[in-house]
XYZ file of C-alpha atoms in Angstrom:
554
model
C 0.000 0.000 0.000
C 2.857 2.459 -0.244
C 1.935 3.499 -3.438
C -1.082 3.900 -2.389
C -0.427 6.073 0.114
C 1.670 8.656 -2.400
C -0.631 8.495 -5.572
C -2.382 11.238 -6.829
C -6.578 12.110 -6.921
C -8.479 10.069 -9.394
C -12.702 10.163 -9.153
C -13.845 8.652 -6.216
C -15.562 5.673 -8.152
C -12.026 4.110 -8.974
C -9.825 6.016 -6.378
C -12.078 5.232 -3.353
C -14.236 1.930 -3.312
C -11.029 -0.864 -4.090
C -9.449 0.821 -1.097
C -8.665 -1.473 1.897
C -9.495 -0.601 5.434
C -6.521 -1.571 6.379
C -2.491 -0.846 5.078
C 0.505 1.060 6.681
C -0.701 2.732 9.404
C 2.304 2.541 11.485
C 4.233 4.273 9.033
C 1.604 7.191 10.339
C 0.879 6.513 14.011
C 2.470 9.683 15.198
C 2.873 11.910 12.617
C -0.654 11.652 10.925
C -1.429 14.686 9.122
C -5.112 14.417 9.257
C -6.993 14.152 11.911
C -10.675 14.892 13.392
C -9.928 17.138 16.341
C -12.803 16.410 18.791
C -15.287 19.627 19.422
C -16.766 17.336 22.646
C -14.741 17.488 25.724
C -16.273 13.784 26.512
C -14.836 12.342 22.873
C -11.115 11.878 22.333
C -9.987 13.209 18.791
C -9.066 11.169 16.001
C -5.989 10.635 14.066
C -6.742 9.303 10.421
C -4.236 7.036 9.560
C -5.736 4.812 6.792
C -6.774 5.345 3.547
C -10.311 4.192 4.772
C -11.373 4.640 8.129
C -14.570 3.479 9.249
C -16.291 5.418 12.434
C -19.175 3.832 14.845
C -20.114 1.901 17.591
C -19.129 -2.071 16.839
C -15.589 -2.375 17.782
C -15.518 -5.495 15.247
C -16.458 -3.998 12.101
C -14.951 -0.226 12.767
C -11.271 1.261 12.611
C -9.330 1.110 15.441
C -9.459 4.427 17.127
C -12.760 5.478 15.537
C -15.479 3.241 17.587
C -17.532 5.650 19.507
C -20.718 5.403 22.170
C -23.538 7.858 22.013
C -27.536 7.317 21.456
C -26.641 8.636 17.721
C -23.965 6.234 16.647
C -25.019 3.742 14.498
C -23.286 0.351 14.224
C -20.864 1.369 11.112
C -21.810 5.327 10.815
C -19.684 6.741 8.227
C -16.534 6.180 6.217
C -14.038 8.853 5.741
C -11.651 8.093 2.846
C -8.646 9.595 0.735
C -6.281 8.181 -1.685
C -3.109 9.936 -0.179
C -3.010 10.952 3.758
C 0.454 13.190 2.715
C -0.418 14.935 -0.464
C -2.744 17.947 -0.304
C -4.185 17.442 -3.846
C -5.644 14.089 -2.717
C -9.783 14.803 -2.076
C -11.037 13.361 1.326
C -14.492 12.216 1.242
C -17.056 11.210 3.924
C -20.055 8.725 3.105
C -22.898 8.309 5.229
C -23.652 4.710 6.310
C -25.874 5.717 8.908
C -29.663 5.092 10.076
C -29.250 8.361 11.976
C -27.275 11.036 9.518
C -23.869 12.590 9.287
C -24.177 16.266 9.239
C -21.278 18.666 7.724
C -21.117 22.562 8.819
C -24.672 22.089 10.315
C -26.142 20.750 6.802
C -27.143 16.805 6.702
C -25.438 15.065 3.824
C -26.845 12.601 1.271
C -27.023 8.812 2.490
C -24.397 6.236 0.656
C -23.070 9.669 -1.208
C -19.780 10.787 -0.937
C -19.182 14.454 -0.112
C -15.874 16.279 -0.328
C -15.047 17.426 2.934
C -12.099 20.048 3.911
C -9.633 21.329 6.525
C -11.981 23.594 9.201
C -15.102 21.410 8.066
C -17.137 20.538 11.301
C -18.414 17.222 10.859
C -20.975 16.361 13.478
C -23.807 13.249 14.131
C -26.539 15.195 15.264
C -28.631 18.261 14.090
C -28.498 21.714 15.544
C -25.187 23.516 17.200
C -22.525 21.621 18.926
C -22.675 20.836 23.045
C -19.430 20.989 24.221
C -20.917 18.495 26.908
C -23.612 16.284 25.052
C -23.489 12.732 24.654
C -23.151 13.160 20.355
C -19.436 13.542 19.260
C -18.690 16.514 17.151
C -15.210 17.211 15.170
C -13.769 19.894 13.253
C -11.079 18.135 10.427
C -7.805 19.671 10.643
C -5.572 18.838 7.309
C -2.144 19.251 7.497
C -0.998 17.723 4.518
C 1.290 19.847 1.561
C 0.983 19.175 -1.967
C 3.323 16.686 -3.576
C 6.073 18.210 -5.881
C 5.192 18.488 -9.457
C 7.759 15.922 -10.550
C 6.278 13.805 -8.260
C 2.942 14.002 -9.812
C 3.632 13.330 -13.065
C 5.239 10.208 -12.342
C 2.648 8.807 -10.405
C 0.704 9.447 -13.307
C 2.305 7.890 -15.584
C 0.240 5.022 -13.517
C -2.734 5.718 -14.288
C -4.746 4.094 -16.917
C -4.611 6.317 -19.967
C -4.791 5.302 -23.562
C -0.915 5.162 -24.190
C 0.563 2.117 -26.129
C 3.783 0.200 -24.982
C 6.208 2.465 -27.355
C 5.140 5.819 -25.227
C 5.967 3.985 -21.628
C 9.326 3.262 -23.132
C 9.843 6.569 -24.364
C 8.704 7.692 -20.789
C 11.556 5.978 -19.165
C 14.206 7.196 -21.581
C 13.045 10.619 -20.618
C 13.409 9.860 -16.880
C 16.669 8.899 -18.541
C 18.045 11.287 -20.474
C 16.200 14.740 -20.020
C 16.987 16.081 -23.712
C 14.701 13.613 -25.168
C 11.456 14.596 -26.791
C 8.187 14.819 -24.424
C 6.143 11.554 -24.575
C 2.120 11.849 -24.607
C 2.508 10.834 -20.739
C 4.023 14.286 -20.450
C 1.924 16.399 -22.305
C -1.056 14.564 -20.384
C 0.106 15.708 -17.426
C 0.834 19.065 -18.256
C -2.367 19.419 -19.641
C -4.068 18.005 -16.223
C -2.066 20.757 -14.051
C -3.628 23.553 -16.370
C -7.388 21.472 -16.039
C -6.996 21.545 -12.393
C -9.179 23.609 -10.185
C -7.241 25.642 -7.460
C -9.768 24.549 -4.938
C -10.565 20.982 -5.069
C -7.093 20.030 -7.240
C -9.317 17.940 -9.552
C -10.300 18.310 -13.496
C -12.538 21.370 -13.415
C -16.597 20.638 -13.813
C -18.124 22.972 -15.555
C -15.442 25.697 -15.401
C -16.307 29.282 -14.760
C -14.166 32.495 -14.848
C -13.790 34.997 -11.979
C -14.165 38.623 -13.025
C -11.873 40.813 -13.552
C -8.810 38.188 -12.813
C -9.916 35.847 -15.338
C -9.049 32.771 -12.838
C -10.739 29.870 -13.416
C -12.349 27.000 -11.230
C -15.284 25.068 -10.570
C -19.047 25.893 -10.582
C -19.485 24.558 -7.408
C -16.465 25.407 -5.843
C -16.967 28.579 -6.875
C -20.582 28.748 -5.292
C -18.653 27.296 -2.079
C -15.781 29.529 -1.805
C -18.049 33.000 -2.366
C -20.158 31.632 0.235
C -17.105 32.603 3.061
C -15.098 35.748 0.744
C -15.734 37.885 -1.900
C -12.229 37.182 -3.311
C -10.441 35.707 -5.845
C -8.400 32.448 -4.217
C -5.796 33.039 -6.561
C -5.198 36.872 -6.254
C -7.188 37.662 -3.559
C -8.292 40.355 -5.867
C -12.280 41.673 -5.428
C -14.798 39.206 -7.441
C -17.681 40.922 -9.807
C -19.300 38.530 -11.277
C -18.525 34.982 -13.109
C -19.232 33.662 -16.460
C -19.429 30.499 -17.807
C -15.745 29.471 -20.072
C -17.148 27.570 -22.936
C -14.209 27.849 -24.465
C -12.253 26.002 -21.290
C -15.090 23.733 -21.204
C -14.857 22.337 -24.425
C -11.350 21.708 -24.590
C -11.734 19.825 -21.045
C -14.380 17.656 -22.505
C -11.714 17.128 -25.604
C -9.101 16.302 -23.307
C -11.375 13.946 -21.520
C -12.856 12.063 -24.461
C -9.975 9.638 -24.347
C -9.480 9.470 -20.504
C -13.133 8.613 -19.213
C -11.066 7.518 -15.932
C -10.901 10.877 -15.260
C -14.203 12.358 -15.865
C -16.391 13.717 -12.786
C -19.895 12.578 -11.868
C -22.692 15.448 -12.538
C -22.290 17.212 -9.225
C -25.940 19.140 -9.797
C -24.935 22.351 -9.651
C -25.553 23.855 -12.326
C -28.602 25.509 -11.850
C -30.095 25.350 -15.242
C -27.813 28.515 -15.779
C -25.999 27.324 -19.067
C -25.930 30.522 -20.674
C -22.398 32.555 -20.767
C -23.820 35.093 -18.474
C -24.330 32.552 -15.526
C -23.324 34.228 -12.895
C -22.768 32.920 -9.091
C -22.113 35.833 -7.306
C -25.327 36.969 -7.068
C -26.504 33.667 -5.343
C -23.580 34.171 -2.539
C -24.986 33.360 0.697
C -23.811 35.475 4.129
C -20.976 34.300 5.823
C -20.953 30.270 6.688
C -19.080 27.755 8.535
C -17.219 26.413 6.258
C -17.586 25.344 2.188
C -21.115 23.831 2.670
C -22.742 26.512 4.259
C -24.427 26.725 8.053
C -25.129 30.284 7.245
C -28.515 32.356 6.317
C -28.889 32.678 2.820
C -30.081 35.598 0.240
C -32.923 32.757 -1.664
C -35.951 32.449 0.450
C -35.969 29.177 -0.873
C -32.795 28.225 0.455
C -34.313 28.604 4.294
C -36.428 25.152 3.616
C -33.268 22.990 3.400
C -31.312 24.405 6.258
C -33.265 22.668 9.230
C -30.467 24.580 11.691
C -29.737 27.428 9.728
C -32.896 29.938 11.058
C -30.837 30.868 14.176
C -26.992 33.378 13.626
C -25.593 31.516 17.128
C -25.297 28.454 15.814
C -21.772 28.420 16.194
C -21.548 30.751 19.110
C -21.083 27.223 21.127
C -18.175 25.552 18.667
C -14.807 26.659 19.700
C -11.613 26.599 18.028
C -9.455 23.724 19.220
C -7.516 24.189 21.657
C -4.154 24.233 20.322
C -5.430 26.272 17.129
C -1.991 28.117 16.152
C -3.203 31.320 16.297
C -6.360 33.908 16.204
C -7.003 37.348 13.895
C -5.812 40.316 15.924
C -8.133 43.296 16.438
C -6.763 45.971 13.532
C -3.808 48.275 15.576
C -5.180 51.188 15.010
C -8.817 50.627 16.500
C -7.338 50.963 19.879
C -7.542 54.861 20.896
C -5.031 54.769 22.472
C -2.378 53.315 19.804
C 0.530 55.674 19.213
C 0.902 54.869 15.801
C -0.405 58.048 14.450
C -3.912 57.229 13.388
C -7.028 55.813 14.797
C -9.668 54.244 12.897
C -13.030 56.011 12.820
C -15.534 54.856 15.711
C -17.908 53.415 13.192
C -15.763 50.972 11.947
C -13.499 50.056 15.005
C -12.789 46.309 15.547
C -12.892 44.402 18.908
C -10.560 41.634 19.919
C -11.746 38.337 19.711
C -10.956 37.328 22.756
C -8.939 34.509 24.532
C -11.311 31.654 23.430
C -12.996 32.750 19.990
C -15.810 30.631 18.499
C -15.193 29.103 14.968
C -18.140 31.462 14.185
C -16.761 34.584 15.673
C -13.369 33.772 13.648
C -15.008 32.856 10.301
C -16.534 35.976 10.130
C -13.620 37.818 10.933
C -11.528 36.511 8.483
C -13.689 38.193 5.595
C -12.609 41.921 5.292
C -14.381 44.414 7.200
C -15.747 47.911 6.354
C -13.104 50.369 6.741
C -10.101 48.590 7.020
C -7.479 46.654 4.482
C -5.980 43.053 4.795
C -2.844 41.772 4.905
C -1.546 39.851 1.933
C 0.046 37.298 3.890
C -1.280 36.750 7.095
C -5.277 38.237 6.514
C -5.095 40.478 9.519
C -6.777 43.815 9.290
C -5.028 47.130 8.481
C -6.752 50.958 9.130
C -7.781 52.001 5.646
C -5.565 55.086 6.452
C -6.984 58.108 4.220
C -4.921 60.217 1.764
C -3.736 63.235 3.651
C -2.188 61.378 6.297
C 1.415 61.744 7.287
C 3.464 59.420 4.724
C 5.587 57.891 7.494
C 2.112 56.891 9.000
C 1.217 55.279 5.661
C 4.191 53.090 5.184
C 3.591 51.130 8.462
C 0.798 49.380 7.254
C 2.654 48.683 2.989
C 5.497 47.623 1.438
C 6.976 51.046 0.038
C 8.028 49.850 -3.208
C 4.278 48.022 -4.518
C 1.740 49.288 -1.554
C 0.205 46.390 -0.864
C -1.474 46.059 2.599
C 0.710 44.211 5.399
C 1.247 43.980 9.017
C 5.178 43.532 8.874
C 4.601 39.386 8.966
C 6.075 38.938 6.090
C 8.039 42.442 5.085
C 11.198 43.313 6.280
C 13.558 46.677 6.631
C 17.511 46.168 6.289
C 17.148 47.067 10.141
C 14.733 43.819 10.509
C 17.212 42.115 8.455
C 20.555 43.430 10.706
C 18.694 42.494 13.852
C 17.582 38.783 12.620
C 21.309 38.623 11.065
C 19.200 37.479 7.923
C 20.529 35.453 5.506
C 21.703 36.988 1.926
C 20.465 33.863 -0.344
C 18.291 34.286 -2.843
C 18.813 37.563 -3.963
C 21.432 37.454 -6.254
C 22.016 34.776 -8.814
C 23.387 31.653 -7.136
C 27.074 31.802 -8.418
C 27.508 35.839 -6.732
C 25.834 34.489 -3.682
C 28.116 31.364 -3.061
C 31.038 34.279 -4.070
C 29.735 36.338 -1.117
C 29.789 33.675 1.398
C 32.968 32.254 0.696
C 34.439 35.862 1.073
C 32.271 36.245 4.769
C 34.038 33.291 5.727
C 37.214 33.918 4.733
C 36.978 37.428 6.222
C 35.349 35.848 9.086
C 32.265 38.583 8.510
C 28.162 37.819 9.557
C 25.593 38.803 6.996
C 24.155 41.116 9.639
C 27.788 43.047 9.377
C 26.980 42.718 5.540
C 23.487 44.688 5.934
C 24.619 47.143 8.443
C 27.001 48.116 5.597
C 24.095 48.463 3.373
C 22.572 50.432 5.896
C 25.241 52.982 6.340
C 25.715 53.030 2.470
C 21.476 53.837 1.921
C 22.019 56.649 4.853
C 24.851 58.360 3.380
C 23.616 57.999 0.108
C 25.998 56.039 -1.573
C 23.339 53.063 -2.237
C 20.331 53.481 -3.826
C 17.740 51.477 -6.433
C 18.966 51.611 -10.090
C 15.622 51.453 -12.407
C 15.601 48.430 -14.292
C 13.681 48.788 -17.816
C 10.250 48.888 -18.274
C 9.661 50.107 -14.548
C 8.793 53.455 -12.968
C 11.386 55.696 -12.437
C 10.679 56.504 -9.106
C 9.265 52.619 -8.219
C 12.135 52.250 -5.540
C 13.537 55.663 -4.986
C 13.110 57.553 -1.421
C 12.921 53.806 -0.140
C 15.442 53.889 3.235
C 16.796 51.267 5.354
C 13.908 51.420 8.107
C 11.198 51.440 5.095
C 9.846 47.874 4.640
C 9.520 45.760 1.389
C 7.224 42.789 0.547
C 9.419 39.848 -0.244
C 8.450 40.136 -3.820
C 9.747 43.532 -3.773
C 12.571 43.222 -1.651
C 14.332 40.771 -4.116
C 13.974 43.328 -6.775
C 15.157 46.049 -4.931
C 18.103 44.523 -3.511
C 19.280 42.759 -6.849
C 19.525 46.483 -8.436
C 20.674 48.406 -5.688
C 22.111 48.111 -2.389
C 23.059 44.313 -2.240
C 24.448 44.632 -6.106
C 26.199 47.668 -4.848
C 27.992 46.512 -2.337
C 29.521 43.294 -3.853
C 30.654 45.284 -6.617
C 32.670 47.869 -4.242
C 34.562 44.516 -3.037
C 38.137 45.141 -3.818
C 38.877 42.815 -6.662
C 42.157 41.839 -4.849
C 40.594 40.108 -2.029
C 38.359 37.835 -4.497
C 39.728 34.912 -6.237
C 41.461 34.740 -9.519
C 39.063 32.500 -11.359
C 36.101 35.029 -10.353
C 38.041 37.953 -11.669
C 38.563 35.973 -14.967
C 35.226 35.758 -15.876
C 33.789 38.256 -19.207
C 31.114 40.104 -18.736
C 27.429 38.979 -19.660
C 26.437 41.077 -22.372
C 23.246 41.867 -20.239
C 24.479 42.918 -17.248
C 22.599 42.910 -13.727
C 19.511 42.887 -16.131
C 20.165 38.735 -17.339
C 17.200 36.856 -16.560
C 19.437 33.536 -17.595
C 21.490 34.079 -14.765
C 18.990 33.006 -12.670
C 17.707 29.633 -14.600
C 18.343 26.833 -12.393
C 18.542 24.401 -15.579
C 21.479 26.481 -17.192
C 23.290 27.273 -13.902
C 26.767 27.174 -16.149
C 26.361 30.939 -17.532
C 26.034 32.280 -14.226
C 29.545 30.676 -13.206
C 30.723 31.518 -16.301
C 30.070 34.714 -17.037
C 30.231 37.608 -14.543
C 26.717 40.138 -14.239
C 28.195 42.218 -11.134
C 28.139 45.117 -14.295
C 25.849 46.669 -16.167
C 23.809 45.959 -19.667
C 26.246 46.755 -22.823
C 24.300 45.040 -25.345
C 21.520 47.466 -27.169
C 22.988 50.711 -25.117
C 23.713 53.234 -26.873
């Protein structure tokens, strides 16, 4: 079952039902990375380590660690499968076996059906909101998993059943061989798959639909789903407008699929009847939810005779995060009145903290952006929508001053951030001028924080500064100083054509080896996007780009 355990997501029909109940689960007895954290102080949580795992009351027939005791349990209650318990892309499913009903985010879920269920997901065997001390077990799923590399992926699917004759599985293995080969059809299937794939569920998209104005596409229904909890694109995490229907991306996933029925997905039945190229799904977004199925109130009137616990808003007033949840939203820093940060928000839109002990509830809803106030790009906390007018030093707390985006300082760093964490100077350049650097810190027996306080000095006094690379504002990195702080994104960039560049080219040439100072010149300077392609990494040793573009100037 090893292979098992590292394959990729097929459709349920022929990833799920040959699955046995039982395989390695040792391999996974303390590091499983899925697991059903209990909600119910009188339940003990579950760790899933099998590829099926079968919850109830009969010890005999269910999976050890999942036989529970309540007056809900059934005998076998419900299965809760995945063909890989370590790669993210692998769907886990639930399937009610039940006489009594499984119910997901508050919503009961179709007998003998499976349902895709996700990380957050409260999965629960009674209706109406969870008690923390009732005798029916309640968990929220917490999925740790990452998503297998992408070499990895194509060769596990290279075993899946595809119409591919002996000759191309030979040519597949002389490409594993020797890299120069031609691609086989194995490849271009595969490559063609990663562009099918929906961001959301990792599958072939079903009836594919476009997010306006990003243009990103996914699922119908996991588009329904995710507008349910944000009003943003996954992808970009830029505003939605509408949707529309891609008939264009539709029909060449039904091409691609004409020859691989293995891969084809059941009718999910969400499609509304809306088949035109105007069908949009924003305008049937419900309010805020637990989770991807729902548990909220919805904008339909008709939608209120399916949700048997949906009439009430504290439903999940009573379901708290688990216990060792790694952290909570903070309260935006400048709702505080007393902040000394230079601003504070306007009354009307102030934020409270959540608290010690937030509900799931209380932190669902606060992770959609709220009036008045930005979000950080990395971490989702909230930022004062400062006004213009304000003092620019207040500004640049909450941005990266090179691009502007939003950010809370999680993720953006100032050379002083960098001098105090004696950060590391990888990455930056091309690989070749960075293993140049370090070898010249050792042998001068220098730290990289000594490196960036050098930089620092250099950006004070004015003797480093950003040099505009083409096709770029002029003035996209000027005024930027060494307590400003960049995006990561941006800090690359900046670094590469300014200070960091700077400074290894003030080295004195005498105190670098000979073979460095041998090197010619790339023709393109600091501005060589070869330099930093990790399948030609010879013309960055080869060629020296501590210089500046000759080719095309003037």
């Amino acid at each position: 079952m090893a292979d098992n355990i590292e394959s990729s997501t097929l459709p349920f029909e022929s990833e799920i039902n040959d699955l046995p109940e039982e395989d390695n689960a040792k391999e996974y007895a303390d590091t499983a990375l899925v697991s059903l954290v209990s909600l119910v102080t009188s339940f003990k949580s579950i760790l899933l380590k099998r590829n099926k795992t079968i919850l109830g009351r009969n010890s005999a027939k269910c999976s050890e660690g999942g036989v529970l005791q309540g007056t809900t349990i059934s005998s076998t209650h419900c299965e809760i499968t995945s063909r890989s318990l370590v790669d993210a892309s692998a769907v886990i499913w639930i399937k009610d076996i039940s006489s009594n009903g499984v119910w997901v985010n508050a919503k009961r879920i179709a007998k003998d059906e499976p349902t895709k269920i996700f990380s957050t997901d409260i999965i629960s065997f009674a209706p109406g909101p969870v008690d923390d001390n009732g005798d029916s077990p309640a968990f929220l799923l917490v999925d740790k998993r990452k998503k297998a590399e992408d070499s990895n992926q194509v060769k596990e699917h290279a075993k899946r059943p595809i119409d591919a004759t002996e000759n191309d599985k030979d040519d597949e293995d002389k490409v594993d061989e020797e890299p120069g080969k031609k691609k086989t059809k194995l490849d271009e299937d595969a490559a063609f798959e990663k562009e099918f794939n929906c961001g959301i569920c990792h599958e072939i998209m079903h009836k594919a639909h476009v997010l306006q104005p990003c243009l990103h596409a996914f699922c119908k229904g996991c588009c329904k789903g995710w507008l349910q909890r944000s009003t943003e694109c996954p992808t970009c995490r830029q505003a939605v407008v509408r949707t529309k229907r891609d008939f264009k991306l539709n029909n060449l996933i039904e091409a691609f699929l004409e020859s691989r029925p293995h891969m084809k997905r059941d009718d999910l039945g969400d499609d509304d009847g809306a088949d035109s190229d105007s069908s949009d799904v924003v305008h049937t977004r419900r309010n805020l939810g637990l989770g991807r199925h729902g548990g909220g109130d919805t904008d339909d009137e008709d939608d209120h005779e399916d949700d048997e616990s949906e009439d009430d808003d504290d439903d999940g007033q009573n379901m708290p995060l688990p216990l060792n949840f790694h952290r909570h939203p903070d309260a935006c820093p400048c709702c505080d009145p007393s902040n000394t940060l230079g601003y504070v928000c306007p009354a009307g839109v102030r934020l409270q903290s959540l608290g010690p002990n937030p509900s799931i509830w209380q932190y669902t809803r606060r992770r959609v952006r709220q009036p008045g106030h930005l979000q950080c790009q990395d971490c989702r906390n909230h930022l004062p929508d400062i006004p213009h007018g304000q003092p620019e030093r207040v500004m640049d707390l909450f941005k990266c001053k090179m691009c502007g985006i939003p950010s809370c300082g999680c993720q953006t760093r100032s050379v002083e951030d960098r001098i105090t964490q004696n950060a590391i100077l990888d990455g930056i350049l091309n690989y070749a001028e960075t293993s140049i650097i370090n070898d010249y810190l050792t042998a001068k027996a220098l730290t990289t924080g000594s490196v960036w306080q050098e930089i620092k000095d250099g950006m004070d006094n004015g003797d480093y500064s950003y040099l505009r690379m083409p096709g770029q504002p002029a003035l996209q990195g000027q005024g930027v100083t060494s307590s400003h702080k960049l995006c990561r994104r941006c800090e690359t960039k900046f670094h590469a054509n300014g200070p960091l560049y700077q400074w290894r080219k003030a080295i004195d040439p005498a105190q670098l080896p000979a073979n460095v100072m041998a090197r010619q010149d790339c023709w393109w300077g600091r501005e060589c996007r070869t330099q930093f392609n990790v399948a030609n990494p010879s013309h960055a040793e080869r060629l020296n780009h501590i210089c500046e573009r000759r080719r095309g100037n003037s």
